[in-house]
Short mmCIF file of C-alpha atoms in Angstrom, two decimals:
data_model
loop_
_atom_site.label_atom_id
_atom_site.label_comp_id
_atom_site.label_asym_id
_atom_site.label_seq_id
_atom_site.Cartn_x
_atom_site.Cartn_y
_atom_site.Cartn_z
CA MET A 1 -47.27 30.45 56.62
CA LEU A 2 -43.59 31.37 56.47
CA TYR A 3 -40.55 29.65 57.98
CA VAL A 4 -37.80 30.75 60.35
CA SER A 5 -34.48 29.25 61.40
CA THR A 6 -33.78 27.55 64.71
CA ARG A 7 -30.84 29.94 65.07
CA GLY A 8 -32.82 33.12 64.56
CA ALA A 9 -32.82 33.95 60.86
CA ALA A 10 -36.17 34.92 59.36
CA GLU A 11 -35.86 34.83 55.59
CA GLY A 12 -39.52 34.97 54.57
CA LYS A 13 -39.43 31.58 52.90
CA THR A 14 -42.45 29.40 52.14
CA PHE A 15 -42.96 25.64 52.32
CA ALA A 16 -42.12 25.33 48.62
CA ASP A 17 -39.01 27.49 48.97
CA ILE A 18 -37.48 25.11 51.53
CA ALA A 19 -38.77 21.85 50.07
CA PHE A 20 -35.23 20.66 49.25
CA GLU A 21 -33.25 23.18 51.28
CA GLY A 22 -31.60 21.47 54.22
CA PHE A 23 -30.24 24.42 56.17
CA ALA A 24 -31.02 28.09 56.67
CA SER A 25 -28.41 30.78 55.95
CA ASP A 26 -27.28 30.79 59.61
CA GLY A 27 -26.82 27.01 59.69
CA GLY A 28 -30.06 26.29 61.51
CA LEU A 29 -33.06 24.21 60.49
CA TYR A 30 -36.38 25.57 59.26
CA VAL A 31 -39.52 25.53 61.40
CA PRO A 32 -42.89 27.26 60.87
CA GLU A 33 -43.26 30.76 62.30
CA SER A 34 -46.19 29.32 64.29
CA TYR A 35 -48.08 26.04 64.52
CA PRO A 36 -51.64 25.65 63.24
CA GLN A 37 -54.15 24.53 65.84
CA PHE A 38 -56.62 21.63 65.61
CA THR A 39 -59.54 21.47 68.01
CA ALA A 40 -61.52 18.39 69.02
CA ASP A 41 -64.10 19.38 66.40
CA ASP A 42 -61.38 19.56 63.75
CA ILE A 43 -60.18 16.09 64.71
CA ALA A 44 -63.75 14.82 64.52
CA MET A 45 -63.87 15.97 60.89
CA LEU A 46 -60.90 13.71 60.10
CA ARG A 47 -62.63 10.51 61.19
CA GLY A 48 -63.49 7.97 58.53
CA ARG A 49 -61.13 9.52 56.01
CA ASP A 50 -58.22 7.87 54.22
CA PHE A 51 -54.60 8.95 54.58
CA PRO A 52 -54.42 11.24 51.52
CA SER A 53 -57.42 13.29 52.60
CA ILE A 54 -56.09 13.64 56.17
CA ALA A 55 -52.64 14.55 54.82
CA VAL A 56 -54.21 17.35 52.75
CA GLU A 57 -55.73 18.89 55.87
CA ILE A 58 -52.41 18.83 57.72
CA LEU A 59 -50.17 19.88 54.84
CA LYS A 60 -52.34 22.79 53.68
CA SER A 61 -51.89 24.37 57.11
CA PHE A 62 -48.11 24.29 56.58
CA TRP A 63 -48.21 25.19 52.88
CA THR A 64 -50.78 27.96 52.71
CA GLN A 65 -49.64 29.31 49.34
CA ILE A 66 -50.49 26.25 47.22
CA PRO A 67 -53.90 26.01 45.53
CA ALA A 68 -56.00 23.34 47.26
CA GLN A 69 -56.55 21.37 44.07
CA LYS A 70 -52.83 21.05 43.35
CA LEU A 71 -52.10 19.87 46.87
CA TRP A 72 -54.91 17.34 46.67
CA GLU A 73 -53.54 15.96 43.40
CA ILE A 74 -50.09 15.46 44.94
CA CYS A 75 -51.48 13.76 48.06
CA ARG A 76 -53.92 11.61 46.10
CA ASP A 77 -51.20 10.34 43.78
CA ALA A 78 -48.50 9.93 46.44
CA TRP A 79 -50.53 7.77 48.81
CA GLN A 80 -52.47 5.53 46.48
CA PRO A 81 -52.83 1.97 47.85
CA ALA A 82 -51.09 0.81 44.67
CA ASN A 83 -47.90 2.44 46.02
CA PHE A 84 -48.08 0.50 49.30
CA THR A 85 -48.59 -3.13 48.36
CA HIS A 86 -46.44 -4.91 50.96
CA GLY A 87 -48.94 -4.96 53.81
CA ARG A 88 -49.34 -7.93 56.15
CA ASP A 89 -53.12 -8.17 55.93
CA PRO A 90 -54.62 -8.61 52.43
CA PHE A 91 -57.99 -7.51 53.80
CA LYS A 92 -56.48 -4.09 54.56
CA ALA A 93 -54.87 -3.63 51.15
CA HIS A 94 -56.83 -0.40 50.72
CA ASP A 95 -55.14 1.12 53.78
CA VAL A 96 -51.62 2.50 53.28
CA ALA A 97 -50.86 2.59 57.03
CA PRO A 98 -53.03 0.28 59.17
CA ILE A 99 -52.55 -0.40 62.88
CA LYS A 100 -52.20 -4.02 64.00
CA TRP A 101 -53.37 -4.31 67.60
CA LEU A 102 -51.37 -6.65 69.77
CA ARG A 103 -52.03 -7.01 73.49
CA ASP A 104 -52.92 -4.65 76.33
CA HIS A 105 -53.75 -1.73 74.01
CA VAL A 106 -50.38 -1.80 72.25
CA GLY A 107 -50.56 -1.37 68.47
CA LEU A 108 -48.04 -1.74 65.64
CA TYR A 109 -48.37 1.12 63.15
CA GLU A 110 -47.47 -0.35 59.75
CA LEU A 111 -45.55 2.36 57.93
CA ALA A 112 -43.20 0.18 55.88
CA ASN A 113 -45.55 -1.15 53.21
CA GLY A 114 -44.19 1.01 50.39
CA ALA A 115 -42.13 0.11 47.36
CA THR A 116 -38.80 -0.03 49.20
CA LEU A 117 -40.16 -1.51 52.46
CA THR A 118 -39.39 1.51 54.65
CA PHE A 119 -41.31 4.33 56.31
CA ASP A 120 -39.22 6.77 54.21
CA ASP A 121 -41.47 5.93 51.26
CA PHE A 122 -44.25 8.00 52.84
CA SER A 123 -42.43 11.31 52.61
CA LEU A 124 -40.42 10.62 49.46
CA GLU A 125 -43.52 9.71 47.44
CA PHE A 126 -44.68 13.22 48.32
CA LEU A 127 -41.38 14.96 47.54
CA LYS A 128 -41.13 13.12 44.24
CA ARG A 129 -44.41 14.59 43.04
CA LEU A 130 -43.75 18.03 44.47
CA HIS A 131 -40.57 18.31 42.41
CA ALA A 132 -42.12 16.73 39.30
CA LYS A 133 -44.62 19.60 39.26
CA HIS A 134 -41.82 22.16 39.87
CA LEU A 135 -43.78 23.86 42.62
CA GLY A 136 -40.70 24.85 44.61
CA THR A 137 -37.88 27.30 43.97
CA GLU A 138 -35.11 24.72 43.59
CA PRO A 139 -33.28 24.67 40.25
CA ARG A 140 -35.12 22.79 37.54
CA ASN A 141 -32.02 20.62 37.14
CA PHE A 142 -30.40 19.86 40.48
CA THR A 143 -28.50 17.22 42.46
CA LEU A 144 -29.87 15.83 45.71
CA VAL A 145 -27.35 14.83 48.37
CA GLY A 146 -28.09 12.65 51.40
CA ALA A 147 -26.62 10.32 54.01
CA THR A 148 -28.25 6.94 54.42
CA THR A 149 -27.99 3.71 56.35
CA GLY A 150 -29.63 2.07 53.36
CA ASP A 151 -33.36 2.58 53.72
CA MET A 152 -33.76 6.28 52.97
CA GLY A 153 -31.30 5.92 50.12
CA ALA A 154 -33.22 3.08 48.49
CA SER A 155 -36.42 5.08 48.86
CA ALA A 156 -34.82 8.19 47.33
CA GLN A 157 -33.50 6.12 44.43
CA PHE A 158 -36.95 4.73 43.79
CA ALA A 159 -38.48 8.20 43.94
CA PHE A 160 -35.96 10.09 41.81
CA GLY A 161 -34.01 7.43 39.94
CA GLY A 162 -34.25 7.61 36.16
CA ARG A 163 -35.37 11.25 36.10
CA LYS A 164 -33.84 13.56 33.50
CA ASP A 165 -33.87 16.67 35.70
CA THR A 166 -32.47 15.28 38.94
CA ARG A 167 -29.34 13.55 40.19
CA ILE A 168 -28.87 11.79 43.52
CA VAL A 169 -25.65 11.36 45.50
CA LEU A 170 -25.97 9.07 48.52
CA LEU A 171 -23.32 8.55 51.19
CA SER A 172 -23.59 5.28 53.13
CA PRO A 173 -21.38 3.70 55.83
CA LYS A 174 -19.25 0.75 54.75
CA GLY A 175 -20.05 -2.50 56.54
CA ARG A 176 -22.86 -1.03 58.68
CA MET A 177 -25.90 -2.21 56.76
CA SER A 178 -27.56 -5.60 56.50
CA LYS A 179 -26.93 -7.71 53.41
CA PHE A 180 -30.39 -6.86 52.09
CA GLN A 181 -29.99 -3.14 52.70
CA SER A 182 -26.66 -2.96 50.88
CA ALA A 183 -27.89 -5.14 48.01
CA GLN A 184 -31.02 -3.03 47.63
CA LEU A 185 -29.09 0.25 47.75
CA TYR A 186 -26.11 -0.61 45.59
CA SER A 187 -27.99 -2.58 42.94
CA ASN A 188 -29.55 0.59 41.55
CA GLN A 189 -28.42 1.04 37.94
CA ASP A 190 -29.96 4.44 37.14
CA GLU A 191 -27.43 6.74 35.53
CA ASN A 192 -28.57 9.68 37.64
CA VAL A 193 -27.66 7.90 40.90
CA LEU A 194 -24.21 7.87 42.55
CA ASN A 195 -23.63 5.70 45.62
CA LEU A 196 -20.58 6.64 47.67
CA GLU A 197 -19.63 3.95 50.19
CA VAL A 198 -17.85 5.81 52.99
CA ASP A 199 -15.23 4.00 55.07
CA GLY A 200 -16.78 5.25 58.30
CA THR A 201 -20.00 5.52 60.29
CA PHE A 202 -23.36 7.07 59.46
CA ASP A 203 -22.37 10.07 61.60
CA ASP A 204 -19.35 10.51 59.33
CA CYS A 205 -21.64 10.42 56.29
CA GLN A 206 -24.00 12.92 57.87
CA GLU A 207 -21.16 15.30 58.76
CA LEU A 208 -19.87 15.17 55.18
CA VAL A 209 -23.32 15.97 53.81
CA TYR A 210 -23.68 18.82 56.28
CA ALA A 211 -20.33 20.24 55.15
CA LEU A 212 -21.40 20.11 51.50
CA LEU A 213 -24.83 21.66 51.98
CA SER A 214 -23.91 24.29 54.57
CA ASN A 215 -21.35 25.82 52.18
CA LYS A 216 -23.64 28.24 50.36
CA GLU A 217 -21.24 29.00 47.51
CA PHE A 218 -20.48 25.34 46.86
CA LYS A 219 -24.15 24.41 47.09
CA GLU A 220 -25.27 27.08 44.64
CA ALA A 221 -22.38 26.51 42.23
CA ASN A 222 -23.31 22.86 41.91
CA SER A 223 -27.13 23.24 42.22
CA LEU A 224 -27.33 20.97 45.26
CA GLY A 225 -30.41 20.10 47.28
CA ALA A 226 -31.03 17.95 50.36
CA VAL A 227 -33.01 14.74 50.67
CA ASN A 228 -32.45 13.72 54.32
CA SER A 229 -34.88 13.63 57.23
CA TYR A 230 -34.19 17.24 58.23
CA LEU A 231 -36.25 18.53 55.28
CA TRP A 232 -39.32 20.24 56.69
CA ALA A 233 -41.55 18.67 54.01
CA ARG A 234 -40.62 15.22 55.34
CA ILE A 235 -41.39 16.28 58.92
CA ALA A 236 -44.77 17.63 57.82
CA VAL A 237 -45.71 14.31 56.22
CA GLN A 238 -44.77 12.53 59.44
CA VAL A 239 -47.04 14.91 61.35
CA ALA A 240 -49.86 13.73 59.10
CA CYS A 241 -48.96 10.14 60.04
CA TYR A 242 -49.63 10.95 63.69
CA PHE A 243 -53.05 12.40 62.93
CA TYR A 244 -53.96 9.37 60.82
CA ALA A 245 -52.84 6.99 63.55
CA TYR A 246 -54.78 8.93 66.16
CA VAL A 247 -58.12 8.75 64.38
CA GLN A 248 -57.59 5.00 63.91
CA ALA A 249 -56.61 4.36 67.52
CA SER A 250 -58.87 6.67 69.51
CA SER A 251 -62.54 6.28 70.32
CA SER A 252 -63.16 9.96 71.08
CA ASN A 253 -61.67 13.26 69.97
CA THR A 254 -60.07 13.98 73.34
CA GLU A 255 -58.78 10.52 74.26
CA GLN A 256 -55.13 10.62 75.31
CA ILE A 257 -52.84 8.32 73.28
CA VAL A 258 -49.18 7.33 73.77
CA PHE A 259 -46.87 7.08 70.75
CA CYS A 260 -43.50 5.33 70.64
CA VAL A 261 -40.99 5.95 67.85
CA PRO A 262 -37.40 4.88 67.12
CA GLY A 263 -34.96 7.69 67.97
CA GLY A 264 -32.76 7.67 64.87
CA ASN A 265 -32.38 11.21 63.53
CA PHE A 266 -35.23 12.45 65.79
CA GLY A 267 -37.42 13.48 62.86
CA ASN A 268 -40.29 11.17 63.77
CA ALA A 269 -40.08 12.16 67.42
CA PHE A 270 -40.11 15.85 66.57
CA ALA A 271 -43.08 15.35 64.24
CA GLY A 272 -44.95 13.86 67.20
CA TYR A 273 -44.01 16.84 69.34
CA VAL A 274 -45.36 19.13 66.60
CA ALA A 275 -48.60 17.14 66.41
CA LYS A 276 -48.98 17.53 70.17
CA LYS A 277 -48.40 21.30 69.93
CA MET A 278 -51.03 21.43 67.19
CA GLY A 279 -53.61 20.00 69.58
CA LEU A 280 -53.48 16.24 69.01
CA PRO A 281 -54.23 14.60 72.40
CA ILE A 282 -50.88 12.88 72.93
CA LEU A 283 -50.31 11.87 76.53
CA ARG A 284 -46.69 10.90 76.04
CA LEU A 285 -44.09 10.47 73.31
CA LEU A 286 -41.67 7.62 73.94
CA VAL A 287 -38.33 7.82 72.12
CA ALA A 288 -36.66 4.44 71.71
CA THR A 289 -32.89 4.16 71.43
CA ASN A 290 -30.44 1.28 71.10
CA GLU A 291 -26.93 1.02 72.54
CA ASN A 292 -26.20 4.44 71.00
CA ASP A 293 -28.27 6.09 73.67
CA ALA A 294 -27.23 9.75 73.73
CA MET A 295 -30.84 10.85 73.31
CA ASP A 296 -32.01 8.63 76.17
CA GLU A 297 -29.34 10.19 78.38
CA PHE A 298 -30.39 13.70 77.37
CA LEU A 299 -34.09 13.14 78.09
CA ARG A 300 -33.19 11.73 81.51
CA THR A 301 -30.45 14.19 82.54
CA GLY A 302 -30.38 17.27 80.30
CA VAL A 303 -26.84 16.41 79.20
CA TYR A 304 -26.34 15.85 75.48
CA SER A 305 -23.08 14.03 74.90
CA PRO A 306 -23.21 12.08 71.63
CA ARG A 307 -20.38 9.66 71.02
CA PRO A 308 -17.74 10.67 68.48
CA ALA A 309 -18.31 8.95 65.15
CA SER A 310 -15.35 6.68 65.83
CA GLU A 311 -17.05 5.42 69.00
CA THR A 312 -20.56 4.91 67.60
CA VAL A 313 -21.46 1.31 68.37
CA ALA A 314 -22.29 -1.01 65.46
CA THR A 315 -25.48 -2.78 66.58
CA SER A 316 -28.07 -5.17 65.19
CA SER A 317 -30.39 -2.19 64.57
CA PRO A 318 -27.94 -0.28 62.35
CA SER A 319 -30.28 2.44 61.11
CA MET A 320 -30.38 3.71 64.70
CA ASP A 321 -26.59 3.73 65.05
CA ILE A 322 -26.66 7.51 65.14
CA SER A 323 -24.99 9.46 67.90
CA ARG A 324 -25.88 12.98 66.77
CA ALA A 325 -29.51 13.30 65.70
CA ALA A 326 -30.02 15.77 62.86
CA ASN A 327 -33.48 17.00 63.90
CA PHE A 328 -32.71 17.41 67.60
CA GLU A 329 -31.98 21.12 67.14
CA ARG A 330 -35.63 21.74 66.24
CA PHE A 331 -36.76 20.28 69.57
CA LEU A 332 -34.24 22.45 71.44
CA PHE A 333 -35.56 25.54 69.68
CA GLU A 334 -39.11 24.86 70.84
CA ILE A 335 -38.16 23.84 74.39
CA LEU A 336 -36.02 26.95 74.83
CA GLY A 337 -38.88 29.27 73.93
CA ARG A 338 -37.71 29.75 70.33
CA ASP A 339 -34.56 31.45 71.54
CA GLY A 340 -32.36 31.16 68.45
CA LYS A 341 -29.40 32.78 70.20
CA ARG A 342 -29.44 30.17 72.98
CA VAL A 343 -29.76 27.34 70.46
CA ALA A 344 -26.76 28.69 68.57
CA GLU A 345 -24.77 28.82 71.84
CA LEU A 346 -25.59 25.20 72.65
CA MET A 347 -24.78 23.99 69.14
CA ASP A 348 -21.49 25.89 69.32
CA ASP A 349 -20.72 24.13 72.63
CA LEU A 350 -21.50 20.83 70.96
CA GLU A 351 -19.10 21.58 68.10
CA LYS A 352 -16.29 22.72 70.37
CA ASN A 353 -16.66 20.38 73.35
CA GLY A 354 -18.65 17.43 72.02
CA ARG A 355 -21.41 18.00 74.59
CA PHE A 356 -23.66 20.55 76.25
CA GLU A 357 -25.76 20.67 79.40
CA LEU A 358 -29.04 22.48 79.93
CA THR A 359 -29.64 24.63 82.98
CA LYS A 360 -31.98 23.33 85.67
CA ASP A 361 -34.82 25.53 84.43
CA GLU A 362 -34.26 24.50 80.83
CA PHE A 363 -34.25 20.81 81.72
CA THR A 364 -37.50 21.27 83.63
CA LYS A 365 -39.08 22.32 80.32
CA VAL A 366 -37.80 19.11 78.72
CA ARG A 367 -39.36 17.04 81.50
CA ARG A 368 -42.67 18.83 80.96
CA SER A 369 -42.59 18.40 77.17
CA GLY A 370 -44.31 15.02 77.18
CA LEU A 371 -41.23 13.20 75.86
CA ALA A 372 -39.73 10.21 77.64
CA SER A 373 -37.30 7.57 76.49
CA GLY A 374 -36.09 4.02 76.80
CA THR A 375 -33.20 1.96 75.52
CA SER A 376 -32.73 -1.65 74.50
CA ASN A 377 -29.98 -4.01 73.41
CA HIS A 378 -29.51 -7.01 71.13
CA ALA A 379 -31.02 -9.48 73.59
CA ASN A 380 -34.06 -7.24 74.08
CA ARG A 381 -34.59 -7.04 70.33
CA LEU A 382 -34.46 -10.80 69.99
CA GLU A 383 -36.95 -11.13 72.85
CA ILE A 384 -39.50 -8.85 71.20
CA ILE A 385 -39.08 -10.37 67.73
CA GLU A 386 -39.58 -13.86 69.15
CA PHE A 387 -42.58 -12.76 71.24
CA LEU A 388 -44.43 -11.20 68.31
CA ASN A 389 -43.70 -14.19 66.12
CA ILE A 390 -45.04 -16.68 68.67
CA GLU A 391 -47.99 -14.71 69.99
CA PHE A 392 -49.18 -12.86 66.88
CA ALA A 393 -47.56 -14.63 63.90
CA THR A 394 -45.97 -11.26 63.10
CA THR A 395 -42.32 -10.69 62.26
CA ILE A 396 -40.69 -7.32 62.78
CA ASP A 397 -37.30 -5.79 62.06
CA PRO A 398 -34.81 -4.94 64.86
CA HIS A 399 -35.51 -1.18 64.78
CA THR A 400 -39.21 -1.76 65.25
CA ALA A 401 -38.23 -4.21 68.00
CA ASP A 402 -36.37 -1.40 69.79
CA CYS A 403 -39.51 0.69 69.46
CA LEU A 404 -41.85 -2.03 70.70
CA TYR A 405 -39.54 -2.92 73.58
CA THR A 406 -39.75 0.63 74.89
CA GLY A 407 -43.44 0.90 74.04
CA VAL A 408 -44.40 -2.34 75.77
CA TYR A 409 -42.42 -1.74 78.94
CA LEU A 410 -43.14 1.98 79.38
CA HIS A 411 -46.71 2.44 78.21
CA PRO A 412 -49.21 3.39 80.93
CA VAL A 413 -51.68 0.65 81.84
CA GLY A 414 -55.03 1.13 80.12
CA VAL A 415 -53.75 3.77 77.69
CA LYS A 416 -53.45 2.92 74.02
CA THR A 417 -49.85 2.96 72.83
CA VAL A 418 -49.04 3.07 69.12
CA CYS A 419 -45.54 1.94 68.08
CA PHE A 420 -44.12 3.02 64.72
CA GLU A 421 -42.72 0.44 62.32
CA THR A 422 -39.42 1.37 60.64
CA VAL A 423 -38.76 -1.16 57.87
CA GLN A 424 -39.88 -4.66 56.96
CA ALA A 425 -38.30 -7.66 58.66
CA VAL A 426 -37.17 -9.15 55.35
CA LYS A 427 -34.27 -6.68 55.41
CA PHE A 428 -32.76 -8.41 58.46
CA PRO A 429 -32.80 -12.18 57.88
CA LYS A 430 -30.04 -12.93 60.41
CA MET A 431 -32.01 -11.34 63.22
CA THR A 432 -35.26 -13.08 62.33
CA GLN A 433 -33.43 -16.39 61.95
CA GLN A 434 -31.77 -16.00 65.32
CA ALA A 435 -34.99 -14.95 67.06
CA THR A 436 -37.54 -17.22 65.39
CA GLY A 437 -35.61 -19.99 63.63
CA ALA A 438 -36.85 -18.87 60.21
CA THR A 439 -36.43 -16.01 57.77
CA VAL A 440 -39.10 -13.97 56.02
CA PRO A 441 -39.57 -14.93 52.35
CA LEU A 442 -38.38 -12.33 49.85
CA PRO A 443 -41.23 -10.39 48.19
CA ASP A 444 -41.67 -11.15 44.50
CA ASP A 445 -40.25 -7.77 43.46
CA TYR A 446 -37.07 -8.49 45.45
CA ALA A 447 -36.71 -12.20 44.71
CA ASP A 448 -33.40 -11.61 42.90
CA VAL A 449 -32.07 -8.77 45.05
CA PHE A 450 -28.93 -10.68 46.09
CA GLU A 451 -28.07 -11.60 42.49
CA ARG A 452 -28.35 -8.09 41.09
CA PRO A 453 -25.09 -6.42 39.99
CA GLN A 454 -23.94 -3.70 42.36
CA ARG A 455 -22.60 -0.26 41.54
CA LYS A 456 -20.84 1.93 44.10
CA VAL A 457 -17.72 4.04 44.61
CA GLU A 458 -15.64 3.58 47.77
CA VAL A 459 -14.38 6.77 49.41
CA PRO A 460 -12.57 7.61 52.67
CA VAL A 461 -13.90 9.98 55.31
CA ASP A 462 -12.34 12.90 53.47
CA LEU A 463 -14.35 15.99 52.57
CA GLU A 464 -12.14 16.97 49.64
CA VAL A 465 -12.43 13.53 48.06
CA VAL A 466 -16.21 13.59 48.45
CA ARG A 467 -16.42 17.16 47.13
CA ARG A 468 -14.58 16.16 43.97
CA LYS A 469 -16.89 13.18 43.42
CA VAL A 470 -19.95 15.39 43.86
CA VAL A 471 -18.61 18.12 41.56
CA ASP A 472 -17.72 15.64 38.83
CA PHE A 473 -21.13 14.00 39.01
CA ALA A 474 -23.16 17.22 39.33
CA SER A 475 -21.33 18.91 36.45
CA LYS A 476 -22.37 16.39 33.82
CA PRO A 477 -24.83 17.89 31.30
CA PHE A 478 -28.46 17.10 32.01
CA GLU A 479 -30.47 15.39 29.33
CA SER A 480 -33.57 17.17 28.13
CA ALA A 481 -36.43 16.43 30.49
CA GLU A 482 -39.24 14.46 28.93
#
């Protein structure tokens, strides 16, 4: 299996080659040259297996060059129950991602039980071990750069913090995270971590990271790698999450299931689309958005018109305050028949005009893709959080509330609908207090999170300032790896 770019380049790269490579040489994103296929019999063989063993089956079809034993070792170690100890149900402590069934065939897929209480832990536990074994072609000593609204950054710090062969630079938006998120992110004291607090939005942070990583000379001169959701390795792990959820939720190998995911950077949604193309019986993929609803508008009209960063609304589900979704280009590539030239034209329109519009025939393909969408606001989030607390003694975060709101109101009657959890509710005490009258107790390992000293560097939305900070940090001599 080799990988190609969404804008046409075919560079003959493998899964390991692009493990930490954010963008292809033409500025596009990597996708497999083809998608492996799973039949009903193949799905039947996954039943009764734990997440690591299912992940092996999915990942080996994307990473055909790795010896099976090495891949198994990575998966076994990454998804040990001991790495996912924050589950709701102590009787399911052996399961790293259980489904909690609610009412009318709607289930909550618990993906935030990891060390940093976010679904990002799933993919970063994998990337951490991949790099530790030096199975890719990235420099042995390199600096990872990423934009974060708090959760991915905390997960990346946990995965790579303290390492002698890796540095991490994280750009986060000032004043657009919850108190817990900022305390968790900025309290990291590892010397190989640099937190840059950007006086702007997440879209600003993401644009700055794109500018750093898309400059080939600058990237190579400073041995930079990516850590954000557009890494193909992270998408592949999320594909495995769909297969694991399916075998839990379905009662036959052809039963049609609906999945609902928060929109965010569109990585989870695209992973579901990939799983569907691979043969997983997905009836519909619901993409949930908040007040920043550019993706909802696109899936309904074929017009993609993300707000400028300066107009991105600050909401009570801040990790979804993203106007321009990083992984959306991958979906366009597939919908447009893998026409890299057309994708490049549309992305050029987006850069120049701030929007693009599909033709009637192109939009028809979107409508037939199996993706649909919904949107919700602050009041809707409070409604769902209160409902789950009263009816099921379960507290969720506002992003998962966006997801459940869309999942509950749009799922077909009689069809199982699985809604993806984003982070744990403890990260948003104001929302849970407002919705339920109480907050979620801090886990033991975060009991002092608000008292921990913080370490960050404030920067403006200025590429040259950020470049200098990255160069200064990346140029420090690496210690000898242990």
